Amino acid sequence: MALIEINDVTFTYPQSSVPALEQLSLRVEKGQFVVLFGPSGCGKSTLLRILKNEISPHGQLSGEVLFNGRSAGAATDFSREIGFVFQDPENQVVADEVLHELVFGLENIGLSTNDMRNRVAEIVDFMGAEPLLHRKTHDLSGGQKQQLNLASVLLMQPGVLLLDEPTAQLDPVSAREFLDMLVRLNEEFGMTIIMAEHRLDEVMAVADRVVMMGNGRVLLEGAPSNVIRQMRTAGERSYIPAIPSFYLQITNASQEIDIPLTVKTGRNWLQAAGMTITNMPESVAVKAKSQAKEIIKGKNLFFQYDTKERAVLKELDFSLSQGELYALLGGNGSGKSTLLQLVCGLQKAQRGKMSLHGKPLKSWKRQELAKTIGYLPQNPKLFFLHDTVEKELMHAVGQWQAIGRSEAESLLEALGIGDLRQKHPYDLSGGELQKAALACLLARKPEILVLDEPTKGLDPVSKGQLAEMLADLQQRGMTVMMASHDVEFVAKHATKCGMMFAGKITAEAVPAAFFSGNFFYTTMIQRLFRGTADNILTTEEAVRRCGVISE
Amino acid sequence: MIQRFQAFHPAVCFFYYAGSVTVLMLLQHPVALLAALLLIVVINAVHDRCKGLRQWLVMIIVTGFFLLILNPLFNERGQHVLFVLFDHRITLEAVIKGGMSALTIIAVFAVFVSYNEVMTPNKLLYLFAKFFPQFAVLLMLTLRFIPLMKRRLADISAVQQSKGVYVSGGNWRERAKNGLLYVQVLLTYSLEEAIQTADSMKAREYGSSTRSTYEHFRMKGIDIIAFLLLGFFLAVSIAGRMQGHLYLTVYPVMDSLTLTGTETVYLTAFLIYLSFPLLAEGGGMIRWRLLK
C-alpha cells in the first residue's frame, strides 16, 4: 500500500474556469524522494498544498487523497505527520530570534518545555546551528533562513516533507547545501520527501522518482533517466539538465539504460567512449576584442552602508562598454547588488569616481539618470505602484513621453503578456511579473538596462524567453548589466563576465576564458570537459565539437 | 555590567523593578528620595557607565526642571516665604513639594532606563507568554515586523527612485504624494507577503491546540532566595511607609527635614532593596576572588 495515493483528483480554484489540477493520479511510496517539475502555473504548488490539510486551498475538489489507505478527511492526525517548507525564505519566519522560531511549532502543539529542550538540542546539533541560536532571524542569509525553516518543521518530527521550490530564492552554494540536507534526511531517516523544483541539474541525480507536470496533469513520471529519455521523445528539451542533454544529443542509441546524470558518471562515460574533440578556432575571443565605446566607468570606488560595518566595495574599478551584456557573478554579500545600485545612482560611493558618458554621475539630474538607466530590482513586486499592469505601463508612457501608446501596446504583445494587462501585478507569476516590469522599463527607452538576478525563480521556459529578449535588445544596441548566480545562463548569453570578491571585481573576461579558469563558478559541461577541453562551456558547443557517436 | 543581576530569573528582575517603582512613588521625603536617586544612578553607572541614562538626559532634566519650577509658580501656600516675584509669593513649602515630585519622576525614569537594559524583549516575552500566550505571539510578530518594514521601505525607496519617483527632491506636494505612494506599496506588499507567513504558521499547527511555552529560564535556588530577600525588604519598606514614616508633612506645618531614628531604619531597608543589583554583583565578585 502506498503512503500517499492521489486518485483522479480534479481541483478548480473559485472564479476560475480552468481546473488547476485535472484528473491527476499519483502514488508515493514510503521513503521515496519525489521531485515535481514543470512550468510555473502547472499545478505543482496546488498539488502539494492539497496534501497538507491546514493550508489546502479553497475551491472545488473531486477525487480522493489517501494516506495509508485512509481518506484525507478521516486521517486528520496524519496531517501532523506532514511538514511543509515554502519557497520564500523570508516570509515563513515568524519570530525575531532563531530559538523562538525553532520552537514555534512545538509550542503550538503544546509540548512541554523538557521535550522541547530535547528536540531542539538534537536538531541544532544535527544541523550544526548552535552559533546561530540567539541571533536575530533577519541577520541570517537566505540559505540560513531556509535551513532554519526546515529545522523548525523537522522539530515537529514529520514523516513526510513537502517542499515548494525551497531553493528557488537561494544562491547555488546555499541551494546545494539545502539539497544535501534533504538527501541526508531521506537516506538516514527514511523520510518521504516530495519537492517541487525548477533547477533539475542536481536534483535529478538524487531523486528516486521525478514527475513532470503540465496544465494540471502528470505528463511523465518515473525514474530520472527514464523520464529524461521520454522528455526527449516528447520534445520537452528545455527541462533536460545539461549533462544528460549532451549525452542524448550525441548518442543515437536510445536503448541505453544508464544516462549519466552527474559530472562523475559523465566523465566515466566520456572516457569509456573515447571521445575525440575537434579544435575550434577561438572566434569568440576575437569578436569581443572589437573596440566599443565606454559608457560607464567607475574608478577606485569605495562604499559602506554604515561606518561601523565593513566596506562592501573597496578600490573597485569597473567599466561598461556599449552593446555589452555584462554579467557579475559572486557569492552572497559580495556586493553585486550594491554595485548595481551604485551604477544606477541609487547609492553614492563614499570615495572614487563614477561617470556616465564621461560626465560624473553626481552631476546628472535624477530624472535624466532614470531615463538613461532602467533598473530591475531583485524583487520586481516593489516596482509597481499601480493596481494593474496596464496602468503602470501607461503611467510610464505618460511620464517619459519616449514611446506612444500603441507602441506600448505592441511592447506588451511582443513580451507575450498582452492578455495580462488588466491583472494586478501581485497576481502574476515570477516570470510574468518580470516581463511586466521590463515592459515598463522599456517604455522609457533607456540606453542601459541594469538587472539584479533576473533569472531568480524562473522556470527554464521563462528563462529561455528572457534570454531571447535580452539578445534582441542587445541587437538593437542596448547595453545590459546584470548580477546573477545562474552560471549556465551567464555562460550562454553574456559577452563579458566579472567576478566580485572582497569588494572588488577580481577577474573579468569573456565567458570562455572566464569559466575555464574557475572551479566552482562554472557550468556542468565545463566541469565535464575539465582537463580535456577547458573552453567548452555549453551543451551546444559540446555537441558541435564532439560529433555524434553511433554505436 | 550587572551580569549577576541579569542572570537572575526574569520574574525576579521584574519583581525588583516593580517594587522599586512602587516604593519610589510612595515615598515623600526629600532625603530618602535623594538617597534613592543617587543609588539608582550608581546602578546605571555600573551597568553601562550611564550610556542609557545619557540618551534620556535632556528629557529627564527638562521634566524635572518643569516640575520643580511649576509647583512654586502656581502654589502660594506655606509659611516660609523665600521671596516675592511680581506679587507672587514663592514659599519654601511649594519648592520642596515641587522638588520631591521632580525627584520622584527623575528616579522612576532612571529605574526605567535600567529596566530597559535588563528586561530584554526576550524576557518580557517569556513572562507574558505564561499568562497571555496569544499576546506573546503578537508581540513576537511585532518585534519581527518593525525592522522588516523598515528594510522594505528602504528597498522600495531605492527602486522607486530608479523610476524617478522620489521624496528627497522636488516641491513639497510632490514629495508628500510620493511618500504616500511608498507607504501604499509598503502596505500592499506587506499584506500580500503576510499571507505566506500565515500559511507557514498554520502549517506548523498554529491555533490547533492550547499553546505551551518554551521556558528559556529556569527558576533556580538562588532565584528563590533572591525573591525572599527582596520580598522581605520590600515588605519592610512598604510597612514603614504605611505607618506614616518617610513622609514629609508639608502642610499645614512643615516637619523637620532630618530623619527620625525609626525612619532611618526603614530607609536603610529600602536602600538595601534598591541596591540589590549592586549587592549581587559585589557578592559575585568576592566569591570569584575567593575561589581564585
Short mmCIF file of C-alpha atoms in Angstrom, two decimals, chain A residues 207-516:
data_model
loop_
_atom_site.label_atom_id
_atom_site.label_comp_id
_atom_site.label_asym_id
_atom_site.label_seq_id
_atom_site.Cartn_x
_atom_site.Cartn_y
_atom_site.Cartn_z
CA ALA A 207 15.66 11.74 -6.75
CA ASP A 208 14.08 8.29 -6.79
CA ARG A 209 11.23 9.46 -8.95
CA VAL A 210 10.58 12.56 -10.94
CA VAL A 211 7.19 13.75 -12.08
CA MET A 212 6.75 16.19 -14.91
CA MET A 213 3.53 18.17 -14.74
CA GLY A 214 1.80 20.39 -17.23
CA ASN A 215 -1.64 22.03 -17.21
CA GLY A 216 -2.63 20.26 -14.01
CA ARG A 217 -1.82 16.80 -15.24
CA VAL A 218 1.03 14.40 -14.82
CA LEU A 219 2.76 14.32 -18.19
CA LEU A 220 5.65 11.99 -17.44
CA GLU A 221 6.79 10.12 -14.40
CA GLY A 222 9.28 7.51 -13.39
CA ALA A 223 12.95 7.09 -12.59
CA PRO A 224 15.03 10.13 -13.59
CA SER A 225 16.80 8.53 -16.52
CA ASN A 226 13.56 7.14 -17.92
CA VAL A 227 11.85 10.46 -17.67
CA ILE A 228 14.77 12.19 -19.35
CA ARG A 229 14.54 9.78 -22.24
CA GLN A 230 10.78 10.30 -22.51
CA MET A 231 11.26 14.05 -22.35
CA ARG A 232 13.48 13.86 -25.39
CA THR A 233 10.93 11.95 -27.40
CA ALA A 234 8.16 14.25 -26.18
CA GLY A 235 10.18 17.27 -27.27
CA GLU A 236 10.35 18.87 -23.82
CA ARG A 237 14.05 19.52 -24.09
CA SER A 238 14.34 22.69 -22.06
CA TYR A 239 13.95 20.71 -18.85
CA ILE A 240 16.70 18.20 -19.53
CA PRO A 241 19.77 19.02 -17.45
CA ALA A 242 23.00 19.83 -19.27
CA ILE A 243 24.93 16.58 -18.99
CA PRO A 244 22.14 14.15 -19.91
CA SER A 245 21.09 16.54 -22.66
CA PHE A 246 24.59 16.47 -24.10
CA TYR A 247 24.68 12.71 -23.80
CA LEU A 248 21.38 12.26 -25.57
CA GLN A 249 22.31 14.58 -28.37
CA ILE A 250 25.48 12.80 -29.33
CA THR A 251 24.43 9.20 -28.85
CA ASN A 252 21.77 7.80 -31.06
CA ALA A 253 21.36 4.64 -29.10
CA SER A 254 18.02 5.04 -27.36
CA GLN A 255 18.24 1.69 -25.63
CA GLU A 256 21.00 2.86 -23.30
CA ILE A 257 19.91 2.30 -19.74
CA ASP A 258 22.11 4.45 -17.55
CA ILE A 259 22.14 8.00 -18.73
CA PRO A 260 24.91 9.89 -16.94
CA LEU A 261 23.35 12.37 -14.54
CA THR A 262 26.34 13.64 -12.63
CA VAL A 263 29.73 15.00 -13.60
CA LYS A 264 31.32 11.86 -12.24
CA THR A 265 29.29 9.38 -14.29
CA GLY A 266 29.52 11.71 -17.27
CA ARG A 267 33.30 11.73 -17.17
CA ASN A 268 33.41 7.96 -16.85
CA TRP A 269 31.23 7.66 -19.88
CA LEU A 270 33.35 10.14 -21.87
CA GLN A 271 36.45 8.20 -21.06
CA ALA A 272 34.89 4.86 -21.97
CA ALA A 273 33.55 6.24 -25.24
CA GLY A 274 36.98 7.62 -26.16
CA MET A 275 35.56 10.90 -27.36
CA THR A 276 37.54 12.96 -29.81
CA ILE A 277 37.16 16.66 -29.65
CA THR A 278 37.70 18.81 -32.67
CA ASN A 279 39.58 22.00 -32.06
CA MET A 280 37.82 25.17 -32.97
CA PRO A 281 39.38 28.49 -33.87
CA GLU A 282 38.81 30.84 -30.97
CA SER A 283 36.49 33.15 -32.77
CA VAL A 284 34.65 34.23 -29.64
CA ALA A 285 37.65 35.88 -28.08
CA VAL A 286 38.41 37.82 -31.25
CA LYS A 287 34.88 39.15 -31.55
CA ALA A 288 34.90 40.56 -28.06
CA LYS A 289 38.15 42.39 -28.65
CA SER A 290 36.49 44.80 -31.04
CA GLN A 291 36.66 48.24 -29.56
CA ALA A 292 33.41 49.67 -28.25
CA LYS A 293 32.70 52.97 -26.60
CA GLU A 294 32.86 53.00 -22.82
CA ILE A 295 29.59 54.21 -21.36
CA ILE A 296 30.04 53.80 -17.64
CA LYS A 297 33.31 53.97 -15.87
CA GLY A 298 33.94 53.56 -12.17
CA LYS A 299 37.28 54.21 -10.58
CA ASN A 300 38.54 53.42 -7.14
CA LEU A 301 35.03 53.06 -5.73
CA PHE A 302 34.56 52.66 -2.01
CA PHE A 303 31.25 52.06 -0.32
CA GLN A 304 29.96 51.07 3.08
CA TYR A 305 26.43 51.15 4.45
CA ASP A 306 27.46 52.18 7.92
CA THR A 307 30.71 53.49 9.28
CA LYS A 308 30.68 50.68 11.82
CA GLU A 309 30.25 47.94 9.25
CA ARG A 310 32.85 46.59 6.92
CA ALA A 311 33.21 48.11 3.48
CA VAL A 312 31.07 46.45 0.82
CA LEU A 313 33.11 47.81 -2.06
CA LYS A 314 36.68 48.97 -1.95
CA GLU A 315 39.09 50.14 -4.61
CA LEU A 316 36.77 48.83 -7.25
CA ASP A 317 37.50 49.67 -10.87
CA PHE A 318 34.93 48.90 -13.46
CA SER A 319 33.77 49.84 -16.92
CA LEU A 320 30.84 49.03 -19.13
CA SER A 321 31.02 49.39 -22.90
CA GLN A 322 28.31 49.99 -25.44
CA GLY A 323 26.40 46.91 -26.52
CA GLU A 324 27.82 44.65 -23.88
CA LEU A 325 25.92 42.09 -21.85
CA TYR A 326 27.95 42.20 -18.71
CA ALA A 327 27.32 39.61 -16.00
CA LEU A 328 28.50 39.96 -12.44
CA LEU A 329 28.99 36.74 -10.52
CA GLY A 330 29.99 36.20 -6.94
CA GLY A 331 28.86 34.85 -3.60
CA ASN A 332 26.12 36.23 -1.39
CA GLY A 333 27.03 39.52 0.18
CA SER A 334 29.95 40.08 -2.19
CA GLY A 335 28.46 43.44 -3.16
CA LYS A 336 26.93 42.70 -6.56
CA SER A 337 23.61 44.36 -5.80
CA THR A 338 25.37 47.30 -4.20
CA LEU A 339 27.47 47.87 -7.29
CA LEU A 340 24.35 47.77 -9.47
CA GLN A 341 22.68 50.37 -7.29
CA LEU A 342 25.80 52.50 -7.49
CA VAL A 343 25.70 52.29 -11.27
CA CYS A 344 22.08 53.45 -11.22
CA GLY A 345 22.93 56.31 -8.91
CA LEU A 346 20.70 54.95 -6.14
CA GLN A 347 23.60 54.77 -3.73
CA LYS A 348 26.54 57.10 -3.73
CA ALA A 349 30.09 55.89 -3.34
CA GLN A 350 31.88 57.46 -0.41
CA ARG A 351 35.11 57.56 -2.36
CA GLY A 352 36.03 57.19 -6.01
CA LYS A 353 34.54 58.40 -9.26
CA MET A 354 31.69 57.06 -11.28
CA SER A 355 30.92 58.55 -14.65
CA LEU A 356 28.27 58.04 -17.30
CA HIS A 357 29.17 59.17 -20.82
CA GLY A 358 32.26 60.82 -19.39
CA LYS A 359 30.21 63.06 -17.12
CA PRO A 360 30.35 62.41 -13.36
CA LEU A 361 27.28 60.55 -12.16
CA LYS A 362 26.76 63.09 -9.40
CA SER A 363 26.15 65.93 -11.82
CA TRP A 364 23.42 64.05 -13.67
CA LYS A 365 19.90 65.12 -12.87
CA ARG A 366 17.90 62.37 -11.30
CA GLN A 367 15.21 62.40 -13.97
CA GLU A 368 17.80 62.19 -16.75
CA LEU A 369 19.53 59.35 -14.98
CA ALA A 370 16.27 57.47 -14.59
CA LYS A 371 15.63 57.95 -18.29
CA THR A 372 19.05 56.64 -19.30
CA ILE A 373 19.27 53.67 -16.98
CA GLY A 374 16.49 51.17 -16.34
CA TYR A 375 16.83 49.22 -13.13
CA LEU A 376 15.06 45.92 -12.49
CA PRO A 377 15.32 45.02 -8.80
CA GLN A 378 15.66 41.54 -7.39
CA ASN A 379 12.11 41.74 -6.22
CA PRO A 380 10.02 43.16 -9.08
CA LYS A 381 6.95 43.41 -6.83
CA LEU A 382 8.38 46.56 -5.30
CA PHE A 383 8.48 48.10 -8.75
CA PHE A 384 4.73 48.52 -9.19
CA LEU A 385 2.77 51.47 -7.85
CA HIS A 386 -0.48 50.91 -9.73
CA ASP A 387 -3.02 48.15 -9.42
CA THR A 388 -2.91 46.84 -12.98
CA VAL A 389 -0.08 46.20 -15.37
CA GLU A 390 -1.66 48.47 -17.95
CA LYS A 391 -1.99 51.46 -15.62
CA GLU A 392 1.62 51.11 -14.59
CA LEU A 393 2.76 50.94 -18.19
CA MET A 394 0.60 53.84 -19.30
CA HIS A 395 1.88 55.90 -16.42
CA ALA A 396 5.42 55.23 -17.57
CA VAL A 397 4.44 56.18 -21.13
CA GLY A 398 2.95 59.43 -19.88
CA GLN A 399 5.84 60.20 -17.59
CA TRP A 400 8.64 59.77 -20.09
CA GLN A 401 7.00 60.50 -23.44
CA ALA A 402 9.53 58.17 -25.03
CA ILE A 403 7.08 55.95 -26.89
CA GLY A 404 3.45 56.21 -27.88
CA ARG A 405 0.52 54.28 -26.50
CA SER A 406 0.26 51.96 -29.48
CA GLU A 407 3.94 51.23 -29.23
CA ALA A 408 3.46 50.36 -25.58
CA GLU A 409 0.62 48.02 -26.52
CA SER A 410 2.78 46.23 -29.02
CA LEU A 411 5.53 46.01 -26.41
CA LEU A 412 3.18 44.01 -24.20
CA GLU A 413 2.29 41.77 -27.11
CA ALA A 414 5.93 41.26 -28.02
CA LEU A 415 6.67 40.18 -24.47
CA GLY A 416 3.75 37.77 -24.59
CA ILE A 417 1.86 39.33 -21.71
CA GLY A 418 -0.83 41.13 -23.70
CA ASP A 419 -3.61 39.18 -22.01
CA LEU A 420 -2.36 40.05 -18.53
CA ARG A 421 -2.72 43.81 -18.83
CA GLN A 422 -5.76 44.03 -16.57
CA LYS A 423 -4.26 41.88 -13.82
CA HIS A 424 -2.90 43.08 -10.54
CA PRO A 425 0.91 42.75 -10.58
CA TYR A 426 0.87 40.61 -7.43
CA ASP A 427 -1.31 38.03 -9.17
CA LEU A 428 1.35 37.35 -11.78
CA SER A 429 3.89 34.55 -11.62
CA GLY A 430 7.58 35.36 -11.18
CA GLY A 431 8.35 35.26 -14.90
CA GLU A 432 5.28 37.28 -15.88
CA LEU A 433 6.00 39.86 -13.22
CA GLN A 434 9.48 40.31 -14.56
CA LYS A 435 8.26 40.77 -18.09
CA ALA A 436 5.71 43.33 -16.94
CA ALA A 437 8.39 45.29 -15.10
CA LEU A 438 10.64 45.03 -18.12
CA ALA A 439 7.90 46.41 -20.34
CA CYS A 440 7.61 49.44 -18.06
CA LEU A 441 11.37 49.89 -18.17
CA LEU A 442 11.48 49.66 -21.95
CA ALA A 443 8.74 52.29 -22.16
CA ARG A 444 11.42 54.75 -21.08
CA LYS A 445 13.70 53.70 -23.92
CA PRO A 446 16.71 53.54 -21.66
CA GLU A 447 20.21 53.14 -23.03
CA ILE A 448 21.31 50.81 -20.30
CA LEU A 449 19.43 48.05 -18.53
CA VAL A 450 20.57 47.01 -15.09
CA LEU A 451 19.10 43.70 -13.92
CA ASP A 452 19.52 42.24 -10.46
CA GLU A 453 19.26 38.46 -10.65
CA PRO A 454 16.77 38.32 -13.48
CA THR A 455 16.66 34.51 -13.58
CA LYS A 456 15.86 34.02 -9.90
CA GLY A 457 12.96 31.61 -9.50
CA LEU A 458 12.23 31.33 -13.22
CA ASP A 459 11.39 28.05 -14.90
CA PRO A 460 13.53 27.02 -17.89
CA VAL A 461 10.92 28.17 -20.39
CA SER A 462 10.73 31.70 -18.97
CA LYS A 463 14.50 31.72 -18.75
CA GLY A 464 14.72 30.94 -22.45
CA GLN A 465 12.30 33.75 -23.24
CA LEU A 466 14.31 36.16 -21.13
CA ALA A 467 17.47 35.18 -22.98
CA GLU A 468 15.81 35.77 -26.36
CA MET A 469 14.57 39.13 -25.20
CA LEU A 470 17.97 40.21 -23.99
CA ALA A 471 19.64 39.07 -27.20
CA ASP A 472 17.07 41.04 -29.18
CA LEU A 473 17.61 44.19 -27.11
CA GLN A 474 21.34 43.82 -27.41
CA GLN A 475 20.98 43.58 -31.18
CA ARG A 476 19.27 46.92 -31.10
CA GLY A 477 22.18 48.48 -29.27
CA MET A 478 21.05 48.18 -25.68
CA THR A 479 23.75 47.76 -23.07
CA VAL A 480 22.88 45.31 -20.32
CA MET A 481 24.48 44.77 -16.98
CA MET A 482 23.25 42.07 -14.65
CA ALA A 483 24.10 40.32 -11.44
CA SER A 484 23.42 36.62 -11.47
CA HIS A 485 24.01 33.35 -9.72
CA ASP A 486 22.92 31.42 -12.73
CA VAL A 487 26.18 30.19 -14.20
CA GLU A 488 24.59 28.26 -17.06
CA PHE A 489 22.59 31.29 -18.15
CA VAL A 490 25.56 33.61 -17.97
CA ALA A 491 27.82 31.22 -19.86
CA LYS A 492 25.33 31.04 -22.70
CA HIS A 493 24.34 34.65 -23.05
CA ALA A 494 26.82 37.09 -21.52
CA THR A 495 29.52 38.79 -23.56
CA LYS A 496 31.66 39.57 -20.57
CA CYS A 497 31.79 38.24 -17.02
CA GLY A 498 33.14 39.76 -13.85
CA MET A 499 33.77 38.05 -10.54
CA MET A 500 33.07 40.01 -7.38
CA PHE A 501 35.12 39.13 -4.38
CA ALA A 502 36.14 41.07 -1.28
CA GLY A 503 34.60 44.27 -2.59
CA LYS A 504 36.39 44.18 -5.93
CA ILE A 505 35.99 42.74 -9.36
CA THR A 506 38.82 40.27 -9.12
CA ALA A 507 38.55 38.69 -12.54
CA GLU A 508 36.99 39.85 -15.76
CA ALA A 509 36.94 38.15 -19.15
CA VAL A 510 34.78 36.80 -21.93
CA PRO A 511 32.83 33.73 -20.75
CA ALA A 512 35.05 31.11 -22.41
CA ALA A 513 38.18 32.41 -20.73
CA PHE A 514 36.40 33.32 -17.51
CA PHE A 515 34.84 29.97 -16.79
CA SER A 516 37.67 27.78 -17.97
#
